[in-house]
């Protein structure tokens, strides 16, 4: 989803959007009504997937190049700076001895930040901001608390609130290092 940010003079100052995963949509030729066809494409349940792209537990296909291509397309289409207001991955994680080793999240961010850097440095895209989603685990609109997005683990599950204690995940320390290095150090070499 995306939306332009408009100033008082009704000129767009920048374009904001979120990116989580790719989605394959294909035309449905046997539906003639355009409204029904749009719904069929948007809520396509035929299960088309892009070959060779891994997916998380919920079937979200992960393709960082999709972010780069989206950045290039949006910038060429709207000729305004871009702001990625959400980018992240939901993972079913477990707290083990007070720690969460979420290397899958780190790999996701490494690839997506690299794709963003390539769009900026090689394709000339003007990206003015990037926000990882999310700083802390929260109740997701889908899959309750099982789908965790945060860098900070909240000790609760869907059935039981528990003590709600917060635990910094491995990705917390990794992302902190990325911020301090101004996105130049993406190595997963955190001593956790």
Coordinates of N, CA, C and O in Angstrom, one line a residue:
X1 N 0.8 -1.2 0.0 CA 0.0 0.0 0.0 C 0.9 1.2 0.0 O 2.0 1.2 0.6
X2 N 0.4 2.3 -0.6 CA 1.2 3.5 -0.6 C 0.3 4.7 -0.7 O -0.9 4.6 -1.0
X3 N 0.9 5.9 -0.4 CA 0.1 7.1 -0.4 C 1.0 8.3 -0.5 O 2.1 8.3 0.1
X4 N 0.6 9.2 -1.4 CA 1.5 10.4 -1.5 C 1.2 11.3 -0.3 O 0.1 11.3 0.3
X5 N 2.2 12.1 0.1 CA 2.1 13.1 1.1 C 2.0 14.4 0.4 O 2.9 14.8 -0.3
X6 N 0.9 15.2 0.7 CA 0.6 16.4 0.0 C 0.7 17.6 0.9 O 0.3 17.6 2.0
X7 N 1.4 18.6 0.4 CA 1.5 19.9 1.2 C 0.3 20.7 1.1 O -0.7 20.4 0.4
X8 N 0.3 21.9 1.7 CA -0.9 22.8 1.7 C -1.1 23.3 0.3 O -2.2 23.7 0.0
X9 N -0.1 23.4 -0.5 CA -0.2 23.9 -1.9 C -0.6 22.8 -2.8 O -0.6 23.0 -4.0
X10 N -1.0 21.6 -2.3 CA -1.4 20.5 -3.1 C -0.4 20.0 -4.1 O -0.7 19.5 -5.2
X11 N 0.9 20.1 -3.7 CA 1.9 19.5 -4.4 C 2.5 18.4 -3.6 O 2.7 18.5 -2.4
X12 N 2.8 17.3 -4.2 CA 3.3 16.1 -3.5 C 4.8 16.4 -3.2 O 5.6 16.7 -4.0
X13 N 5.1 16.2 -1.9 CA 6.4 16.4 -1.4 C 7.3 15.1 -1.4 O 8.4 15.1 -1.6
X14 N 6.6 14.0 -1.1 CA 7.3 12.7 -1.1 C 6.2 11.6 -1.2 O 5.0 11.8 -0.9
X15 N 6.6 10.4 -1.6 CA 5.7 9.3 -1.7 C 6.1 8.2 -0.7 O 7.2 7.8 -0.6
X16 N 5.1 7.9 0.1 CA 5.3 6.9 1.2 C 4.6 5.6 0.9 O 3.5 5.6 0.3
X17 N 5.3 4.5 1.2 CA 4.7 3.2 0.9 C 5.4 2.1 1.8 O 6.4 2.4 2.5
X18 N 4.7 0.9 1.9 CA 5.3 -0.2 2.7 C 5.6 -1.3 1.7 O 5.0 -1.4 0.7
X19 N 6.6 -2.2 2.1 CA 6.9 -3.3 1.4 C 7.3 -4.4 2.3 O 8.2 -4.3 3.2
X20 N 6.6 -5.6 2.1 CA 6.9 -6.8 2.9 C 7.3 -8.0 2.1 O 8.2 -8.7 2.4
X21 N 6.5 -8.2 1.0 CA 6.7 -9.4 0.2 C 6.2 -9.2 -1.2 O 5.5 -8.2 -1.5
X22 N 6.5 -10.1 -2.1 CA 6.0 -10.1 -3.4 C 4.7 -10.9 -3.5 O 4.5 -11.8 -2.7
X23 N 3.9 -10.6 -4.5 CA 2.7 -11.3 -4.7 C 2.5 -11.4 -6.2 O 2.6 -10.5 -7.0
X24 N 2.2 -12.6 -6.6 CA 2.0 -12.9 -8.0 C 0.5 -12.8 -8.3 O -0.3 -13.5 -7.7
X25 N 0.1 -12.0 -9.2 CA -1.3 -11.9 -9.7 C -1.3 -12.1 -11.2 O -0.5 -11.7 -11.9
X26 N -2.3 -12.9 -11.6 CA -2.5 -13.2 -13.0 C -3.9 -12.9 -13.5 O -4.8 -12.9 -12.7
X27 N -4.0 -12.5 -14.7 CA -5.3 -12.2 -15.3 C -6.2 -13.4 -15.2 O -5.8 -14.5 -15.3
X28 N -7.5 -13.1 -15.0 CA -8.5 -14.1 -15.0 C -9.4 -13.9 -16.2 O -10.3 -13.0 -16.1
X29 N -9.2 -14.6 -17.2 CA -9.9 -14.4 -18.5 C -11.4 -14.8 -18.5 O -12.2 -14.3 -19.3
X30 N -11.7 -15.8 -17.6 CA -13.1 -16.3 -17.7 C -14.1 -15.4 -16.9 O -15.3 -15.7 -16.9
X31 N -13.7 -14.4 -16.2 CA -14.6 -13.5 -15.5 C -14.6 -12.2 -16.3 O -13.6 -11.5 -16.5
X32 N -15.8 -11.9 -16.8 CA -16.0 -10.7 -17.7 C -16.3 -9.4 -17.0 O -15.9 -8.3 -17.4
X33 N -16.9 -9.5 -15.8 CA -17.2 -8.3 -15.0 C -16.0 -7.7 -14.4 O -15.2 -8.4 -13.7
X34 N -15.6 -6.4 -14.7 CA -14.4 -5.9 -14.3 C -14.2 -5.8 -12.8 O -13.1 -6.0 -12.3
X35 N -15.3 -5.5 -12.1 CA -15.2 -5.5 -10.6 C -14.9 -6.8 -10.0 O -14.1 -7.0 -9.1
X36 N -15.6 -7.9 -10.5 CA -15.4 -9.2 -10.1 C -13.9 -9.7 -10.5 O -13.3 -10.4 -9.7
X37 N -13.5 -9.2 -11.6 CA -12.1 -9.6 -12.1 C -11.1 -8.9 -11.1 O -10.1 -9.6 -10.8
X38 N -11.3 -7.7 -10.8 CA -10.4 -7.0 -9.8 C -10.3 -7.7 -8.5 O -9.2 -8.0 -8.0
X39 N -11.5 -8.1 -8.0 CA -11.5 -8.9 -6.7 C -10.8 -10.2 -6.8 O -10.1 -10.6 -6.0
X40 N -11.0 -10.9 -8.0 CA -10.4 -12.2 -8.2 C -8.9 -12.1 -8.2 O -8.2 -12.9 -7.7
X41 N -8.4 -11.0 -8.8 CA -6.9 -10.8 -8.9 C -6.4 -10.4 -7.5 O -5.4 -10.9 -7.1
X42 N -7.1 -9.4 -6.8 CA -6.6 -9.0 -5.5 C -6.6 -10.1 -4.5 O -5.7 -10.2 -3.6
X43 N -7.6 -11.0 -4.5 CA -7.8 -12.0 -3.5 C -7.5 -13.4 -4.2 O -8.2 -14.4 -3.9
X44 N -6.6 -13.4 -5.1 CA -6.3 -14.6 -5.9 C -6.0 -15.8 -5.0 O -5.0 -15.7 -4.2
X45 N -6.8 -16.8 -5.0 CA -6.5 -18.0 -4.2 C -6.0 -19.2 -4.9 O -6.0 -20.3 -4.5
X46 N -5.5 -18.9 -6.2 CA -5.0 -20.0 -7.0 C -3.6 -20.4 -6.6 O -3.1 -21.5 -7.0
X47 N -3.0 -19.6 -5.8 CA -1.7 -20.0 -5.2 C -0.5 -19.8 -6.1 O 0.5 -20.6 -6.0
X48 N -0.5 -18.9 -7.1 CA 0.6 -18.7 -7.9 C 1.8 -18.2 -7.1 O 1.6 -17.3 -6.3
X49 N 2.9 -18.7 -7.4 CA 4.2 -18.3 -6.7 C 5.3 -18.0 -7.6 O 5.3 -18.6 -8.7
X50 N 6.2 -17.1 -7.3 CA 7.4 -16.9 -8.1 C 8.4 -18.0 -7.8 O 8.7 -18.2 -6.6
X51 N 8.8 -18.7 -8.8 CA 9.8 -19.8 -8.5 C 11.1 -19.3 -7.8 O 11.5 -18.2 -8.1
X52 N 11.6 -20.1 -7.0 CA 12.9 -19.9 -6.3 C 12.9 -18.8 -5.3 O 14.0 -18.3 -4.8
X53 N 11.7 -18.3 -4.8 CA 11.7 -17.3 -3.8 C 11.2 -18.0 -2.5 O 10.2 -18.6 -2.5
X54 N 12.0 -17.9 -1.4 CA 11.6 -18.5 -0.2 C 10.3 -17.8 0.4 O 10.0 -16.7 0.0
X55 N 9.7 -18.5 1.3 CA 8.5 -17.9 1.9 C 8.5 -18.1 3.4 O 9.1 -19.1 3.9
X56 N 7.9 -17.2 4.2 CA 7.8 -17.5 5.6 C 6.6 -18.4 5.9 O 6.0 -18.9 5.0
X57 N 6.3 -18.6 7.2 CA 5.2 -19.6 7.6 C 3.9 -19.2 7.0 O 3.0 -20.1 6.9
X58 N 3.7 -18.0 6.6 CA 2.3 -17.6 6.1 C 2.3 -17.4 4.6 O 1.4 -16.9 4.1
X59 N 3.3 -18.0 4.0 CA 3.4 -18.0 2.5 C 3.8 -16.7 1.9 O 3.7 -16.5 0.7
X60 N 4.3 -15.7 2.7 CA 4.8 -14.5 2.1 C 6.1 -14.8 1.4 O 7.1 -15.2 2.0
X61 N 6.1 -14.6 0.1 CA 7.4 -14.8 -0.7 C 8.3 -13.6 -0.5 O 7.9 -12.5 -0.7
X62 N 9.5 -14.0 -0.1 CA 10.5 -12.9 0.2 C 11.4 -12.7 -1.0 O 12.1 -13.6 -1.5
X63 N 11.4 -11.5 -1.5 CA 12.2 -11.1 -2.7 C 12.6 -9.7 -2.6 O 11.9 -8.7 -2.9
X64 N 13.8 -9.4 -2.1 CA 14.3 -8.1 -1.9 C 14.4 -7.3 -3.2 O 14.3 -6.1 -3.2
X65 N 14.7 -8.0 -4.3 CA 14.7 -7.3 -5.6 C 13.4 -6.7 -5.9 O 13.4 -5.7 -6.6
X66 N 12.3 -7.2 -5.4 CA 11.0 -6.6 -5.6 C 11.0 -5.2 -5.0 O 10.3 -4.3 -5.5
X67 N 11.7 -5.0 -3.8 CA 11.7 -3.7 -3.2 C 12.5 -2.8 -4.1 O 12.1 -1.6 -4.4
X68 N 13.6 -3.2 -4.6 CA 14.4 -2.4 -5.5 C 13.6 -2.0 -6.8 O 13.6 -0.8 -7.1
X69 N 13.0 -2.9 -7.4 CA 12.2 -2.6 -8.6 C 11.0 -1.7 -8.3 O 10.7 -0.8 -9.1
X70 N 10.4 -1.9 -7.1 CA 9.4 -1.0 -6.7 C 9.9 0.5 -6.5 O 9.2 1.4 -6.9
X71 N 11.0 0.6 -5.9 CA 11.6 1.9 -5.7 C 11.9 2.6 -7.0 O 11.6 3.8 -7.2
X72 N 12.5 1.8 -8.0 CA 12.8 2.4 -9.3 C 11.5 2.8 -10.0 O 11.4 3.9 -10.5
X73 N 10.5 1.9 -9.9 CA 9.2 2.2 -10.6 C 8.5 3.4 -10.0 O 8.1 4.3 -10.7
X74 N 8.4 3.4 -8.7 CA 7.7 4.6 -8.0 C 8.5 5.9 -8.3 O 7.8 6.9 -8.6
X75 N 9.8 5.9 -8.3 CA 10.5 7.1 -8.5 C 10.4 7.6 -9.9 O 10.2 8.8 -10.2
X76 N 10.5 6.7 -10.9 CA 10.3 7.0 -12.3 C 8.9 7.5 -12.6 O 8.6 8.3 -13.4
X77 N 7.9 6.9 -11.9 CA 6.5 7.2 -12.1 C 6.1 8.6 -11.5 O 5.4 9.3 -12.1
X78 N 6.5 8.8 -10.3 CA 6.1 10.0 -9.5 C 7.1 11.1 -9.4 O 6.7 12.2 -9.1
X79 N 8.3 10.9 -9.7 CA 9.4 11.9 -9.7 C 9.4 12.7 -8.4 O 9.5 13.9 -8.4
X80 N 9.2 12.0 -7.3 CA 9.3 12.5 -6.0 C 10.2 11.6 -5.1 O 10.2 10.4 -5.3
X81 N 10.7 12.2 -4.0 CA 11.5 11.4 -3.1 C 10.5 10.3 -2.5 O 9.3 10.5 -2.4
X82 N 11.1 9.2 -2.1 CA 10.4 8.0 -1.5 C 10.7 7.8 -0.1 O 11.8 8.0 0.4
X83 N 9.7 7.3 0.7 CA 9.9 7.0 2.1 C 9.3 5.7 2.3 O 8.1 5.5 2.1
X84 N 10.1 4.7 2.7 CA 9.6 3.3 3.0 C 9.2 3.4 4.5 O 10.0 3.5 5.4
X85 N 7.9 3.4 4.7 CA 7.4 3.6 6.1 C 7.2 2.3 6.8 O 7.0 2.3 8.0
X86 N 7.2 1.2 6.1 CA 7.2 -0.2 6.8 C 7.9 -1.2 5.9 O 7.7 -1.2 4.7
X87 N 8.8 -1.9 6.5 CA 9.4 -3.1 5.9 C 9.8 -4.1 6.9 O 10.5 -3.7 7.9
X88 N 9.3 -5.3 6.8 CA 9.6 -6.3 7.8 C 9.1 -7.6 7.5 O 8.4 -7.8 6.5
X89 N 9.3 -8.5 8.4 CA 8.8 -9.9 8.2 C 8.3 -10.5 9.5 O 8.8 -10.2 10.6
X90 N 7.1 -11.1 9.4 CA 6.5 -11.8 10.6 C 7.0 -13.2 10.7 O 7.1 -14.0 9.7
X91 N 7.5 -13.6 11.9 CA 8.0 -14.9 12.1 C 7.5 -15.5 13.4 O 7.3 -14.8 14.4
X92 N 7.2 -16.8 13.4 CA 6.7 -17.5 14.6 C 8.0 -17.8 15.4 O 8.8 -18.7 15.0
X93 N 8.2 -17.1 16.5 CA 9.5 -17.2 17.3 C 9.2 -17.7 18.7 O 8.1 -17.5 19.2
X94 N 10.2 -18.3 19.3 CA 10.2 -18.8 20.6 C 11.3 -18.2 21.5 O 12.4 -18.0 21.0
X95 N 10.9 -17.9 22.7 CA 11.9 -17.4 23.7 C 12.6 -18.6 24.3 O 11.9 -19.4 24.9
X96 N 13.9 -18.7 24.2 CA 14.6 -19.8 24.8 C 15.7 -19.3 25.7 O 16.6 -18.6 25.2
X97 N 15.6 -19.5 27.0 CA 16.5 -19.1 28.0 C 16.7 -17.5 27.9 O 17.9 -17.1 28.0
X98 N 15.6 -16.8 27.7 CA 15.7 -15.4 27.7 C 16.2 -14.8 26.4 O 16.5 -13.6 26.4
X99 N 16.4 -15.6 25.4 CA 16.9 -15.1 24.1 C 16.1 -15.5 22.9 O 15.5 -16.6 23.0
X100 N 16.1 -14.7 21.9 CA 15.5 -15.1 20.6 C 16.5 -14.9 19.5 O 17.0 -13.8 19.2
X101 N 16.9 -16.0 18.9 CA 17.9 -16.0 17.8 C 17.1 -15.9 16.5 O 16.7 -16.9 16.0
X102 N 16.9 -14.7 16.1 CA 16.1 -14.4 14.9 C 16.9 -14.1 13.6 O 16.7 -13.1 13.0
X103 N 17.8 -15.0 13.3 CA 18.7 -14.8 12.2 C 17.9 -14.7 10.9 O 18.3 -14.0 9.9
X104 N 16.7 -15.3 10.8 CA 15.9 -15.2 9.6 C 15.5 -13.7 9.4 O 15.5 -13.2 8.2
X105 N 15.2 -13.0 10.4 CA 14.8 -11.6 10.3 C 16.1 -10.8 9.9 O 15.9 -9.9 9.0
X106 N 17.2 -11.1 10.5 CA 18.4 -10.4 10.1 C 18.7 -10.6 8.6 O 19.0 -9.6 7.9
X107 N 18.6 -11.8 8.1 CA 18.8 -12.0 6.7 C 17.9 -11.3 5.8 O 18.2 -10.7 4.8
X108 N 16.6 -11.2 6.2 CA 15.6 -10.5 5.5 C 16.0 -9.0 5.4 O 16.0 -8.4 4.3
X109 N 16.4 -8.4 6.5 CA 16.7 -7.0 6.5 C 18.0 -6.7 5.8 O 18.2 -5.7 5.1
X110 N 19.0 -7.6 5.9 CA 20.2 -7.5 5.1 C 19.9 -7.4 3.6 O 20.5 -6.5 3.0
X111 N 19.1 -8.3 3.1 CA 18.8 -8.3 1.7 C 18.0 -7.0 1.3 O 18.2 -6.4 0.2
X112 N 17.0 -6.6 2.1 CA 16.2 -5.5 1.7 C 16.9 -4.2 1.8 O 16.8 -3.3 1.0
X113 N 17.8 -4.0 2.9 CA 18.5 -2.8 3.0 C 19.6 -2.7 1.8 O 19.8 -1.6 1.3
X114 N 20.2 -3.8 1.5 CA 21.1 -3.9 0.3 C 20.4 -3.5 -0.9 O 20.9 -2.7 -1.8
X115 N 19.2 -4.0 -1.2 CA 18.4 -3.7 -2.4 C 18.1 -2.2 -2.4 O 18.1 -1.5 -3.4
X116 N 17.7 -1.6 -1.2 CA 17.5 -0.2 -1.1 C 18.7 0.6 -1.5 O 18.7 1.6 -2.2
X117 N 19.9 0.2 -0.9 CA 21.1 0.9 -1.2 C 21.5 0.8 -2.7 O 21.9 1.8 -3.3
X118 N 21.2 -0.3 -3.3 CA 21.5 -0.4 -4.8 C 20.6 0.5 -5.6 O 21.0 1.1 -6.5
X119 N 19.3 0.7 -5.2 CA 18.4 1.6 -5.9 C 18.9 3.0 -5.7 O 18.8 3.8 -6.7
X120 N 19.4 3.3 -4.6 CA 19.9 4.7 -4.3 C 21.2 4.9 -5.1 O 21.3 5.9 -5.9
X121 N 22.2 4.0 -4.9 CA 23.5 4.3 -5.4 C 23.7 4.0 -6.9 O 24.5 4.6 -7.6
X122 N 23.0 3.0 -7.4 CA 23.1 2.6 -8.8 C 22.0 3.0 -9.7 O 22.2 3.2 -10.9
X123 N 20.8 3.2 -9.2 CA 19.7 3.6 -10.0 C 19.2 5.0 -9.8 O 18.3 5.5 -10.5
X124 N 19.9 5.7 -8.9 CA 19.6 7.1 -8.7 C 18.2 7.5 -8.0 O 17.7 8.6 -8.1
X125 N 17.7 6.5 -7.3 CA 16.4 6.7 -6.6 C 16.7 7.6 -5.3 O 17.6 7.4 -4.6
X126 N 15.8 8.6 -5.1 CA 15.9 9.4 -4.0 C 15.0 8.9 -2.8 O 13.8 9.0 -2.8
X127 N 15.7 8.2 -1.9 CA 15.0 7.6 -0.8 C 15.3 8.5 0.4 O 16.5 8.6 0.8
X128 N 14.3 9.1 1.0 CA 14.5 10.0 2.1 C 14.3 9.4 3.5 O 14.6 10.0 4.5
X129 N 13.8 8.2 3.6 CA 13.6 7.5 4.9 C 13.3 6.1 4.7 O 12.8 5.6 3.7
X130 N 13.6 5.4 5.8 CA 13.3 3.9 5.9 C 13.0 3.6 7.3 O 13.7 3.9 8.3
X131 N 11.9 2.9 7.5 CA 11.5 2.4 8.9 C 11.3 0.9 8.8 O 10.5 0.4 8.0
X132 N 12.0 0.2 9.7 CA 11.8 -1.2 9.9 C 10.5 -1.4 10.7 O 10.1 -0.7 11.6
X133 N 9.7 -2.5 10.3 CA 8.5 -2.8 11.0 C 8.7 -4.1 11.7 O 8.8 -5.1 11.1
X134 N 8.7 -4.1 13.0 CA 8.3 -3.1 13.9 C 9.3 -3.2 15.1 O 10.0 -4.2 15.3
X135 N 9.4 -2.1 15.9 CA 10.4 -2.2 17.0 C 10.1 -3.2 18.0 O 11.0 -3.8 18.6
X136 N 8.8 -3.5 18.2 CA 8.4 -4.4 19.3 C 7.3 -5.4 18.8 O 6.5 -5.0 18.0
X137 N 7.2 -6.6 19.3 CA 6.1 -7.5 19.0 C 4.8 -6.9 19.4 O 4.7 -6.3 20.5
X138 N 3.8 -7.2 18.7 CA 2.4 -6.7 19.0 C 1.4 -7.7 18.4 O 1.8 -8.6 17.7
X139 N 0.2 -7.6 18.8 CA -0.8 -8.4 18.3 C -1.1 -8.1 16.8 O -1.5 -7.0 16.5
X140 N -0.8 -9.1 16.0 CA -1.0 -8.9 14.5 C -2.4 -9.0 14.2 O -3.2 -9.6 14.9
X141 N -2.8 -8.3 13.1 CA -4.2 -8.4 12.6 C -4.5 -9.8 12.1 O -5.6 -10.2 11.8
X142 N -3.4 -10.6 11.9 CA -3.6 -12.0 11.3 C -2.6 -12.8 12.1 O -1.4 -12.5 12.2
X143 N -3.0 -13.9 12.6 CA -2.2 -14.9 13.4 C -1.8 -14.4 14.8 O -0.8 -14.8 15.3
X144 N -2.6 -13.4 15.3 CA -2.5 -13.0 16.7 C -1.0 -12.6 17.0 O -0.4 -11.9 16.3
X145 N -0.5 -13.2 18.1 CA 0.9 -12.9 18.5 C 1.9 -13.9 17.9 O 3.1 -13.7 18.0
X146 N 1.4 -14.9 17.2 CA 2.4 -15.9 16.6 C 3.2 -15.2 15.6 O 4.4 -15.6 15.4
X147 N 2.6 -14.3 14.8 CA 3.4 -13.6 13.8 C 4.1 -12.4 14.4 O 3.5 -11.4 14.6
X148 N 5.3 -12.6 14.8 CA 6.1 -11.5 15.5 C 7.0 -10.8 14.5 O 7.7 -11.3 13.7
X149 N 6.9 -9.4 14.6 CA 7.7 -8.6 13.7 C 8.8 -7.8 14.4 O 9.7 -7.3 13.7
X150 N 8.8 -7.7 15.7 CA 9.6 -6.8 16.4 C 11.1 -7.2 16.6 O 11.5 -8.4 16.5
X151 N 11.9 -6.2 17.0 CA 13.2 -6.5 17.5 C 13.2 -6.8 18.9 O 14.3 -7.2 19.5
X152 N 12.1 -6.5 19.6 CA 12.0 -6.8 21.0 C 10.8 -7.8 21.2 O 9.7 -7.6 20.7
X153 N 11.1 -8.9 21.9 CA 10.1 -10.0 22.1 C 9.3 -9.6 23.4 O 9.8 -9.2 24.4
X154 N 8.0 -9.8 23.2 CA 7.1 -9.5 24.4 C 6.6 -10.9 24.9 O 6.1 -11.7 24.1
X155 N 6.9 -11.2 26.1 CA 6.5 -12.5 26.7 C 5.0 -12.6 26.9 O 4.5 -12.3 28.0
X156 N 4.4 -13.1 25.9 CA 2.9 -13.4 26.0 C 2.6 -14.3 24.8 O 3.4 -14.4 23.9
X157 N 1.5 -14.9 24.9 CA 1.0 -15.6 23.7 C -0.5 -15.3 23.6 O -1.1 -14.5 24.3
X158 N -1.1 -15.9 22.6 CA -2.5 -15.6 22.3 C -3.5 -16.0 23.5 O -4.4 -15.3 23.8
X159 N -3.2 -17.2 24.0 CA -4.0 -17.7 25.1 C -3.7 -17.1 26.5 O -4.6 -17.0 27.3
X160 N -2.5 -16.7 26.7 CA -2.1 -16.3 28.0 C -1.2 -15.0 27.9 O -0.3 -14.9 27.2
X161 N -1.6 -14.0 28.8 CA -0.8 -12.8 28.7 C 0.6 -12.9 29.3 O 1.5 -12.2 28.9
X162 N 0.8 -13.8 30.2 CA 2.1 -14.1 30.9 C 2.5 -12.8 31.6 O 1.7 -12.0 32.1
X163 N 3.8 -12.6 31.7 CA 4.3 -11.4 32.5 C 4.6 -10.2 31.6 O 5.0 -9.1 32.1
X164 N 4.5 -10.3 30.3 CA 4.7 -9.2 29.3 C 6.1 -8.6 29.4 O 6.3 -7.5 28.9
X165 N 7.0 -9.3 30.0 CA 8.4 -8.9 30.0 C 9.0 -8.7 28.6 O 8.6 -9.5 27.7
X166 N 9.8 -7.8 28.4 CA 10.5 -7.5 27.1 C 11.9 -8.1 27.1 O 12.6 -8.0 28.0
X167 N 12.2 -8.7 25.9 CA 13.6 -9.3 25.7 C 14.1 -8.8 24.3 O 13.4 -9.0 23.3
X168 N 15.3 -8.3 24.4 CA 15.9 -7.8 23.1 C 16.3 -9.1 22.3 O 17.1 -9.9 22.8
X169 N 15.9 -9.1 21.1 CA 16.3 -10.2 20.2 C 17.6 -10.0 19.6 O 18.2 -8.8 19.7
X170 N 18.2 -11.0 19.0 CA 19.5 -10.8 18.4 C 19.4 -9.7 17.3 O 20.3 -8.9 17.2
X171 N 18.3 -9.6 16.6 CA 18.1 -8.6 15.6 C 18.1 -7.2 16.1 O 18.5 -6.2 15.4
X172 N 17.8 -7.0 17.4 CA 17.8 -5.7 18.0 C 19.2 -5.2 18.0 O 19.5 -4.0 17.6
X173 N 20.2 -6.0 18.4 CA 21.6 -5.5 18.5 C 22.2 -5.4 17.1 O 23.0 -4.5 16.8
X174 N 21.7 -6.3 16.2 CA 22.2 -6.1 14.8 C 21.7 -4.8 14.2 O 22.5 -4.1 13.6
X175 N 20.4 -4.5 14.3 CA 19.8 -3.3 13.7 C 20.4 -2.1 14.4 O 20.6 -1.1 13.7
X176 N 20.7 -2.1 15.7 CA 21.3 -1.0 16.3 C 22.7 -0.7 15.7 O 23.0 0.4 15.4
X177 N 23.4 -1.8 15.4 CA 24.7 -1.6 14.7 C 24.6 -1.0 13.3 O 25.4 -0.2 12.9
X178 N 23.5 -1.5 12.6 CA 23.3 -0.9 11.3 C 23.0 0.6 11.3 O 23.5 1.3 10.5
X179 N 22.2 1.0 12.3 CA 21.9 2.4 12.4 C 23.1 3.2 12.8 O 23.4 4.2 12.2
X180 N 23.9 2.7 13.7 CA 25.2 3.4 14.1 C 26.1 3.5 12.9 O 26.9 4.5 12.8
X181 N 26.1 2.5 12.1 CA 27.1 2.6 10.9 C 26.4 3.3 9.7 O 27.1 3.3 8.6
X182 N 25.3 3.8 9.9 CA 24.5 4.5 8.7 C 24.4 3.5 7.6 O 24.7 3.8 6.4
X183 N 24.0 2.3 7.9 CA 23.7 1.2 7.0 C 24.9 0.7 6.2 O 24.7 0.0 5.2
X184 N 26.1 0.9 6.7 CA 27.3 0.4 6.0 C 27.7 -0.9 6.5 O 28.4 -1.7 5.8
X185 N 27.4 -1.3 7.8 CA 27.8 -2.5 8.3 C 26.5 -3.4 8.5 O 25.8 -3.3 9.5
X186 N 26.3 -4.3 7.5 CA 25.2 -5.2 7.6 C 25.5 -6.6 8.0 O 24.7 -7.5 8.0
X187 N 26.8 -6.9 8.4 CA 27.2 -8.2 8.7 C 26.5 -8.7 10.0 O 26.3 -8.0 10.9
X188 N 26.2 -10.0 9.9 CA 25.5 -10.7 11.1 C 26.6 -11.2 12.0 O 26.8 -12.5 12.0
X189 N 27.4 -10.4 12.6 CA 28.5 -10.8 13.5 C 28.3 -10.4 14.9 O 29.2 -10.1 15.6
X190 N 27.0 -10.3 15.4 CA 26.7 -9.9 16.7 C 27.0 -11.0 17.7 O 26.7 -12.2 17.5
X191 N 27.7 -10.6 18.8 CA 28.0 -11.5 19.9 C 26.7 -11.5 20.8 O 26.6 -10.5 21.6
X192 N 25.9 -12.5 20.8 CA 24.6 -12.4 21.5 C 24.6 -13.5 22.6 O 24.6 -14.6 22.4

